[in-house]
Short mmCIF file of N, CA and C in Angstrom, two decimals:
data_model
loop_
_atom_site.label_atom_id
_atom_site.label_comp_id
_atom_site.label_asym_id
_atom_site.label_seq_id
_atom_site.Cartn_x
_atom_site.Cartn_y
_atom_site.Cartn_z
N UNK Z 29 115.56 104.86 74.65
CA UNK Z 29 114.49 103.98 75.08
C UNK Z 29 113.91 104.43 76.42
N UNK Z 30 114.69 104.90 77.53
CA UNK Z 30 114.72 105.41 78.64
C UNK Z 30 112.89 106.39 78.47
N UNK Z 31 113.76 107.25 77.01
CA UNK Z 31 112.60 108.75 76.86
C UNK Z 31 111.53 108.14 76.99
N UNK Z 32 111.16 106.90 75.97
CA UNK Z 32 109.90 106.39 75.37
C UNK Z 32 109.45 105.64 76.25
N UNK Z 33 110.44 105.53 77.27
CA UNK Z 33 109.17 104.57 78.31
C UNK Z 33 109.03 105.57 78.99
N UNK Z 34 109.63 106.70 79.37
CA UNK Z 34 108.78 107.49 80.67
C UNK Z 34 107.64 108.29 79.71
N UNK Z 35 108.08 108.52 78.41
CA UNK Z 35 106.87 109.28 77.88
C UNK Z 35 105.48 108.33 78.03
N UNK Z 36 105.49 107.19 77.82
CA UNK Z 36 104.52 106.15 77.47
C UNK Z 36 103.93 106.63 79.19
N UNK Z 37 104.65 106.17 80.25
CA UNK Z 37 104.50 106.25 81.26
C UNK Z 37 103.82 107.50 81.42
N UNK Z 38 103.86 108.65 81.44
CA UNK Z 38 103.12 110.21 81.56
C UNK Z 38 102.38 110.02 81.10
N UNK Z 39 101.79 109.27 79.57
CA UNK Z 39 100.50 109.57 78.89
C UNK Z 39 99.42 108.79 80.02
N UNK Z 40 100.14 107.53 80.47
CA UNK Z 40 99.17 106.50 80.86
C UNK Z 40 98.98 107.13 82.06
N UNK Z 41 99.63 108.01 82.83
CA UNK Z 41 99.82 108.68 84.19
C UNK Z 41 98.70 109.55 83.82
N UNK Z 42 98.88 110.55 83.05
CA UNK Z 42 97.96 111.82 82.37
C UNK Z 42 96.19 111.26 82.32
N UNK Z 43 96.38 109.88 81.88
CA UNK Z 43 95.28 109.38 81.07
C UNK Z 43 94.39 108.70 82.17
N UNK Z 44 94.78 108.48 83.73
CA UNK Z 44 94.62 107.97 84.91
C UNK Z 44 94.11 109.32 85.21
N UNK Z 45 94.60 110.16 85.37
CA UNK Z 45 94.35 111.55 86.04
C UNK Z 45 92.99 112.13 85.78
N UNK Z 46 92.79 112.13 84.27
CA UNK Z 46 91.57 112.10 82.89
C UNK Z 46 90.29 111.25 83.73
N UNK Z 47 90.71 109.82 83.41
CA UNK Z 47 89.60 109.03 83.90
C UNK Z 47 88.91 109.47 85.50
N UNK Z 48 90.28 109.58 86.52
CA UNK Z 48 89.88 110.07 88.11
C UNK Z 48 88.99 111.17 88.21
N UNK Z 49 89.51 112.15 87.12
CA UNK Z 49 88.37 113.34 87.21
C UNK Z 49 87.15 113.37 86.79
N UNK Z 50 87.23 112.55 85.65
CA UNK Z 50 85.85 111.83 85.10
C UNK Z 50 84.80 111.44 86.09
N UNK Z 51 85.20 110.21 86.99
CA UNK Z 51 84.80 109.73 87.82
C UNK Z 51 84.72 110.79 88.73
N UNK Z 52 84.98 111.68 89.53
CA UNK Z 52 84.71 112.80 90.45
C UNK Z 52 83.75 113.30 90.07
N UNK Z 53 84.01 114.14 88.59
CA UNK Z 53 82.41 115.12 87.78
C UNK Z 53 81.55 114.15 87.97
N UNK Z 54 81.60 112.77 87.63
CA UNK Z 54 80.28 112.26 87.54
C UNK Z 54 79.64 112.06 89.16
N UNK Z 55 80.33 111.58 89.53
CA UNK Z 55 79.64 111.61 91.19
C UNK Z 55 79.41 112.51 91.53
N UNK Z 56 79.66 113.88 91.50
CA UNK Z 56 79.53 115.02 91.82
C UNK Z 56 78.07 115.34 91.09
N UNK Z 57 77.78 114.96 90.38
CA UNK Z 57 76.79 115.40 89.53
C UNK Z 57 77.19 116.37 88.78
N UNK Z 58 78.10 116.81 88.36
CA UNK Z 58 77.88 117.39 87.07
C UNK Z 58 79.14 118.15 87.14
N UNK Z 59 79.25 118.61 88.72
CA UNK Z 59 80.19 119.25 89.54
C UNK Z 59 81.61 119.29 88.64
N UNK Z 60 82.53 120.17 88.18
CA UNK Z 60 83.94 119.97 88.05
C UNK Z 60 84.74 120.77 89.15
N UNK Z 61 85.89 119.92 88.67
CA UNK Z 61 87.23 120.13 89.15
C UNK Z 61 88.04 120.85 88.73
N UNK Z 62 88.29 122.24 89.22
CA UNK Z 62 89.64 123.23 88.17
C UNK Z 62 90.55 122.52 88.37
N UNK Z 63 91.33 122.86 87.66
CA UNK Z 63 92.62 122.61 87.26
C UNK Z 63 93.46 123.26 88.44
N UNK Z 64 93.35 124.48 89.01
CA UNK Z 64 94.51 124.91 89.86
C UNK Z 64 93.59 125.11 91.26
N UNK Z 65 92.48 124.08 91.19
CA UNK Z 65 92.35 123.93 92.54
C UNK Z 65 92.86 122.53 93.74
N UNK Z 66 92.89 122.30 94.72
CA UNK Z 66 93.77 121.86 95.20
C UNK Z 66 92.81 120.40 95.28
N UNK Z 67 92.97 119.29 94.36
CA UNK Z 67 92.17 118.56 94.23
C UNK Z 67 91.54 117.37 95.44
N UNK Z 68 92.91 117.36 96.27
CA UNK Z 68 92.78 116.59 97.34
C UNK Z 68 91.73 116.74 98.09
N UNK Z 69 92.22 118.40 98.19
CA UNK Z 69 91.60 118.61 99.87
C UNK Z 69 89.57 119.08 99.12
N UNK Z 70 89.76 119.43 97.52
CA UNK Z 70 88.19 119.34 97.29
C UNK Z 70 88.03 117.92 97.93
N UNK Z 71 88.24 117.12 97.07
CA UNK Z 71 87.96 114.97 97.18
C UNK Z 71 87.30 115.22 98.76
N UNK Z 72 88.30 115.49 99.47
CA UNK Z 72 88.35 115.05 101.27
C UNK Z 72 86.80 116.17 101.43
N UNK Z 73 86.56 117.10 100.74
CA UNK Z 73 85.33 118.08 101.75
C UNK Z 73 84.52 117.23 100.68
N UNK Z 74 84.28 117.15 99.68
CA UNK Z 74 83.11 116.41 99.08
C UNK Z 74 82.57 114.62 99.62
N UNK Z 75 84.27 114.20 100.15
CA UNK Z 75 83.53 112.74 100.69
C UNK Z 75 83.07 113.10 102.28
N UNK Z 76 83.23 113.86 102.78
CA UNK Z 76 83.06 114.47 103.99
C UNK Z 76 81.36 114.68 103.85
N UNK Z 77 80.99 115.62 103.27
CA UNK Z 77 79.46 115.87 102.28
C UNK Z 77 79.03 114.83 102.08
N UNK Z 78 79.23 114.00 101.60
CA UNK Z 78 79.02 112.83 100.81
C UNK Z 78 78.27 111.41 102.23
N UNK Z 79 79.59 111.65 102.48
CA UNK Z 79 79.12 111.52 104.49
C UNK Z 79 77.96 111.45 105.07
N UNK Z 80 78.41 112.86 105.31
CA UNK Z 80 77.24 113.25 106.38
C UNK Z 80 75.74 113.07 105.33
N UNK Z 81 75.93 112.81 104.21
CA UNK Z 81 74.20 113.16 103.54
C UNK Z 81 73.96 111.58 103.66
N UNK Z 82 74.74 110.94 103.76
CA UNK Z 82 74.51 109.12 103.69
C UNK Z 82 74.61 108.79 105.24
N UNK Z 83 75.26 108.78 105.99
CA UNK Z 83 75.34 108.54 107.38
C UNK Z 83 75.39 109.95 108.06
N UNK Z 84 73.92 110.87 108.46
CA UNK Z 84 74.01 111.84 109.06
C UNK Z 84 73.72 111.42 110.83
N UNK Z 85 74.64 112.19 111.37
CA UNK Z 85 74.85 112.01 112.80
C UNK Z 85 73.17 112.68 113.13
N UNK Z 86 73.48 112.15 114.94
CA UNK Z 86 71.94 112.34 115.05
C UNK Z 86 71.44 113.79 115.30
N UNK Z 87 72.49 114.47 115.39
CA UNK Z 87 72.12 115.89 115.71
C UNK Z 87 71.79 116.34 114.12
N UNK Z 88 72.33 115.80 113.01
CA UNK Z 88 72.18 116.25 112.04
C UNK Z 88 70.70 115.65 111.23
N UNK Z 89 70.31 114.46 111.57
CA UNK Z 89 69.38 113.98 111.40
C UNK Z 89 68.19 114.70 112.14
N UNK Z 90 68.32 115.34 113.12
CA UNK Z 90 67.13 115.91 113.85
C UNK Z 90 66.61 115.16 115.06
N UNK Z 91 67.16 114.34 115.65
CA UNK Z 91 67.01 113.15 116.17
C UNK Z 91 67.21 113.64 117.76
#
């Protein structure tokens, strides 16, 4: 019983992972995510981007 709940557990884990990346490509516009790239530290430079294009500082604004 032990197996079948951690298996159940991995699919629903797996199937979280699925949807998160989903949600990334789509905000990204179209953008994907490899597989053996280091997904975090993409997330952290794209909300960083994401950032600065929504709240650009004033040097970045031209200001």
């Amino acid at each position: 019983q032990n197996l079948a709940s951690s298996e159940i557990n991995l699919a629903g884990a797996e199937r979280s992972l699925a949807d998160a990346r989903l949600a990334v490509h789509r905000a990204l516009g179209g953008a994907w995510v490899e597989d053996d790239e280091d997904i975090g530290q993409q997330l952290e430079e794209e909300y960083e981007m994401m950032d600065r294009l929504t709240f650009p500082s004033d040097e970045e604004a031209g200001r």
